[in-house]
DNA sequence: AGAGAGAATTCCGCTCAGCGGAAGGTCGGA
DNA sequence: TCCGACCTTCCGCTGAGCGGAATTCTCTCT
């Protein structure tokens, strides 16, 4: 039974209606904008927002707009996604690294990009781009394509609207990318070849949490002359299964939703 | 003025009392534990927590304990602390790290403390205290002193009122600290020696946003036998200039403000 | 296995916190 | 100067939220 999204009749519900009205496409909003997007009366939003500001859950900028405040961010660093994904995945990532000496990375969906949660790399390895904390495009990286493929129609529509070009290999045609995505969902892994940076190719597989929802992606990045990279696919899949199993154990499972409205 | 931790008489206040009861030492808590730590009646906590769970603000683990959920984490990634500062500063921080292999950190003002936004550290480096998300005292850390020195009279008055002691080196005399602060503003950097934890010394410089306002601090923490740390000052200043330039470009203006009320 | 403490959950009547319409204030553009 | 869009303050009504009490669940002793 789906709750009506418009509003919840409880205070907590209204608070989260306000907070949820923020997304990567609406990081800063005026009072009236929040009221419009939530469907809540202006007066109500006004009161709630002021209260939230008092708790540093929202901050008011130099202009009049509001944005998510430091309190929320700090609380977020306590969540499993942040702490445990890193902790659980790291040992397995090391194993993968030993095998091929290619850079290994874990990424999650972050708005319309993918956020590199952690990475292992030697000094020789390439991909200065994918440091922990980097936010990479979804359509030009292995991990990105995986997250995109399993990310739902709404996300895909938003991303496919404008596909930036990074190299001459970057896929900027929506139709081409769409067919790739369906291949990815069916075969369970993604490959990119010099689509983000020349000389870099990558393979990636999904990581699943409790209930089977895709919550992250695991991938390796290698130099483009390495033909052995496709041999990494089974390795990654085994590793992903092991990590996913562990993630399910500790109960990491909420599906992350995109609110595009 | 510190809010009484006991309770707030508004629903939103109670919601945040519950959320705030989570910190790095209490990442997972039982219902009863939350009730105890917040001072709220068990029944009330029970109701709130269930509602929060419905909104994925809290998640219940395999055991009965609750922890911060993916919703909060996701919202946190929308805050400017995460998006703008982290993204811009990280690559530069890595450069600094390569140079000295000391822990490098970026912090912003958060109420009467300083919030560690990000940190780079090797396996050997010290300072378990300064994880991303930690809230450190302003008067006993390098980054803290910088933020305090440039934070305005109102902030300084509030902080200087009570100076907690952490080691025998901690400055607890307001007058001494005040003169240090004016030195910091004039020379443009701050140094601490074992004032927060024995064996840890640090240097820090301000990061400026659009318009020249100090919005964050960049610092390194090192073991106290490292006499070379003062040599890091010019490195930090150059780096800070580069980061500040970039921050100004993207128009990062409003820092986290102080709400003392 | 049984007792017993602590934790989680359900129940329910009272009441005040939260609600939102209305009205007034502020800024900017025509 | 008027108009429209946004923000803020005021205030009386009412049902959402409150929390004490009782019940059930879940461990840990002995």
CSV table of C-alpha atoms in Angstrom, one decimal, chain A residues 3 8 10-17 19-20 22-24 26-28 48 51-57 59-62 67-84 86-87 108-111 113 115-117 119 131-135 210 249-258, chain B residues 3 8 10-17 19-20 22-28 48 51-62 67-84 86-87 90-92 94-95 108-110 115-118 132-135 253-257 259 261:
chain,number,residue,atom,x,y,z
A,3,UNK,CA,1.2,6.2,1.1
A,8,UNK,CA,1.7,12.9,5.9
A,10,UNK,CA,2.0,13.6,11.3
A,11,UNK,CA,4.5,16.2,12.3
A,12,UNK,CA,7.4,13.9,11.6
A,13,UNK,CA,6.0,13.2,8.2
A,14,UNK,CA,5.8,16.9,7.4
A,15,UNK,CA,9.3,17.4,8.6
A,16,UNK,CA,10.6,14.8,6.2
A,17,UNK,CA,8.3,16.1,3.4
A,19,UNK,CA,13.7,17.6,3.9
A,20,UNK,CA,12.8,15.3,1.0
A,22,UNK,CA,15.8,18.7,-1.4
A,23,UNK,CA,17.6,16.6,-3.9
A,24,UNK,CA,20.6,17.0,-6.2
A,26,UNK,CA,17.2,21.3,-5.8
A,27,UNK,CA,20.0,21.7,-3.4
A,28,UNK,CA,19.0,25.3,-2.5
A,48,UNK,CA,8.9,23.9,10.3
A,51,UNK,CA,12.6,25.1,13.6
A,52,UNK,CA,14.8,23.0,11.4
A,53,UNK,CA,17.1,25.9,11.1
A,54,UNK,CA,17.4,26.1,14.9
A,55,UNK,CA,18.6,22.5,14.9
A,56,UNK,CA,21.1,23.1,12.1
A,57,UNK,CA,19.2,20.6,9.9
A,59,UNK,CA,20.9,26.5,6.9
A,60,UNK,CA,19.9,29.7,5.3
A,61,UNK,CA,22.4,31.1,2.8
A,62,UNK,CA,23.5,34.7,2.1
A,67,UNK,CA,20.0,24.2,2.1
A,68,UNK,CA,20.7,21.0,4.1
A,69,UNK,CA,22.8,21.9,7.1
A,70,UNK,CA,25.8,20.4,8.8
A,71,UNK,CA,23.8,18.5,11.4
A,72,UNK,CA,22.3,16.3,8.8
A,73,UNK,CA,25.6,15.7,7.2
A,74,UNK,CA,27.2,14.8,10.5
A,75,UNK,CA,24.5,12.3,11.3
A,76,UNK,CA,24.9,10.8,7.9
A,77,UNK,CA,28.5,10.0,8.6
A,78,UNK,CA,27.2,7.6,11.3
A,79,UNK,CA,25.1,5.6,8.9
A,80,UNK,CA,26.1,2.1,7.6
A,81,UNK,CA,26.4,3.3,4.1
A,82,UNK,CA,29.2,5.6,5.1
A,83,UNK,CA,30.9,3.6,7.8
A,84,UNK,CA,30.3,0.0,7.1
A,86,UNK,CA,33.8,1.2,3.7
A,87,UNK,CA,34.7,-1.2,6.4
A,108,UNK,CA,27.3,4.7,-4.5
A,109,UNK,CA,24.7,6.8,-6.2
A,110,UNK,CA,24.9,10.4,-5.3
A,111,UNK,CA,22.3,12.5,-7.1
A,113,UNK,CA,26.6,11.3,-10.3
A,115,UNK,CA,30.3,9.0,-5.5
A,116,UNK,CA,33.5,7.1,-4.9
A,117,UNK,CA,33.3,5.8,-1.4
A,119,UNK,CA,39.5,3.2,-3.6
A,131,UNK,CA,39.9,9.3,-5.7
A,132,UNK,CA,37.7,8.7,-2.7
A,133,UNK,CA,35.2,11.5,-2.6
A,134,UNK,CA,35.2,12.1,-6.4
A,135,UNK,CA,31.8,12.4,-8.0
A,210,UNK,CA,19.4,-6.8,2.2
A,249,UNK,CA,24.0,-9.9,7.4
A,250,UNK,CA,24.4,-6.5,9.0
A,251,UNK,CA,21.1,-5.5,7.5
A,252,UNK,CA,22.1,-2.8,5.1
A,253,UNK,CA,19.2,-2.6,2.8
A,254,UNK,CA,17.2,0.6,2.3
A,255,UNK,CA,16.7,1.3,-1.4
A,256,UNK,CA,17.7,4.8,-2.2
A,257,UNK,CA,15.1,6.7,-4.1
A,258,UNK,CA,15.3,9.6,-6.4
B,3,UNK,CA,20.4,24.1,24.9
B,8,UNK,CA,12.5,20.4,23.8
B,10,UNK,CA,8.2,20.7,20.3
B,11,UNK,CA,7.9,17.6,18.2
B,12,UNK,CA,10.7,18.6,15.9
B,13,UNK,CA,12.8,19.2,19.0
B,14,UNK,CA,12.1,15.7,20.2
B,15,UNK,CA,12.9,14.2,16.8
B,16,UNK,CA,16.3,15.8,16.9
B,17,UNK,CA,16.8,14.9,20.5
B,19,UNK,CA,18.7,11.7,16.3
B,20,UNK,CA,21.3,13.7,18.3
B,22,UNK,CA,23.5,9.1,18.0
B,23,UNK,CA,27.2,9.8,17.9
B,24,UNK,CA,30.4,8.0,16.9
B,25,UNK,CA,30.4,6.2,20.3
B,26,UNK,CA,26.7,5.3,20.1
B,27,UNK,CA,26.1,4.4,16.5
B,28,UNK,CA,23.7,1.7,17.3
B,48,UNK,CA,9.0,8.7,17.3
B,51,UNK,CA,7.9,7.0,12.6
B,52,UNK,CA,11.5,7.8,11.8
B,53,UNK,CA,12.0,4.2,10.7
B,54,UNK,CA,9.1,4.6,8.3
B,55,UNK,CA,11.0,7.5,6.7
B,56,UNK,CA,14.3,5.6,6.6
B,57,UNK,CA,15.8,8.1,8.9
B,58,UNK,CA,16.6,5.3,11.2
B,59,UNK,CA,17.1,1.6,10.4
B,60,UNK,CA,16.6,-1.3,12.6
B,61,UNK,CA,19.5,-3.8,12.4
B,62,UNK,CA,19.4,-7.6,12.6
B,67,UNK,CA,21.0,3.3,13.6
B,68,UNK,CA,21.1,6.2,11.3
B,69,UNK,CA,19.5,5.3,8.0
B,70,UNK,CA,20.2,5.9,4.4
B,71,UNK,CA,17.8,8.8,4.1
B,72,UNK,CA,19.8,10.9,6.4
B,73,UNK,CA,23.1,10.0,4.8
B,74,UNK,CA,21.7,10.8,1.4
B,75,UNK,CA,20.4,14.2,2.5
B,76,UNK,CA,23.8,14.9,4.1
B,77,UNK,CA,25.5,14.5,0.7
B,78,UNK,CA,23.4,17.5,-0.4
B,79,UNK,CA,24.9,19.9,2.2
B,80,UNK,CA,27.5,22.3,1.0
B,81,UNK,CA,30.0,21.0,3.5
B,82,UNK,CA,29.9,17.7,1.6
B,83,UNK,CA,29.4,18.8,-2.0
B,84,UNK,CA,31.5,21.9,-2.3
B,86,UNK,CA,35.1,18.3,0.1
B,87,UNK,CA,35.0,18.0,-3.6
B,90,UNK,CA,40.3,16.8,-1.5
B,91,UNK,CA,42.7,16.7,-4.4
B,92,UNK,CA,44.9,19.4,-2.9
B,94,UNK,CA,46.3,14.6,-1.2
B,95,UNK,CA,49.2,16.7,-2.5
B,108,UNK,CA,34.5,24.2,9.4
B,109,UNK,CA,32.8,26.1,12.2
B,110,UNK,CA,29.9,24.2,13.7
B,115,UNK,CA,33.5,20.0,12.5
B,116,UNK,CA,36.0,17.9,10.6
B,117,UNK,CA,34.8,17.7,7.0
B,118,UNK,CA,37.4,15.4,5.7
B,132,UNK,CA,35.4,13.1,9.4
B,133,UNK,CA,32.3,14.1,11.3
B,134,UNK,CA,34.1,14.7,14.6
B,135,UNK,CA,33.4,17.8,16.4
B,253,UNK,CA,30.0,32.2,0.0
B,254,UNK,CA,28.1,31.3,3.1
B,255,UNK,CA,29.8,29.3,5.7
B,256,UNK,CA,28.1,27.6,8.6
B,257,UNK,CA,26.9,30.3,10.8
B,259,UNK,CA,23.5,30.3,16.2
B,261,UNK,CA,20.6,32.2,20.8
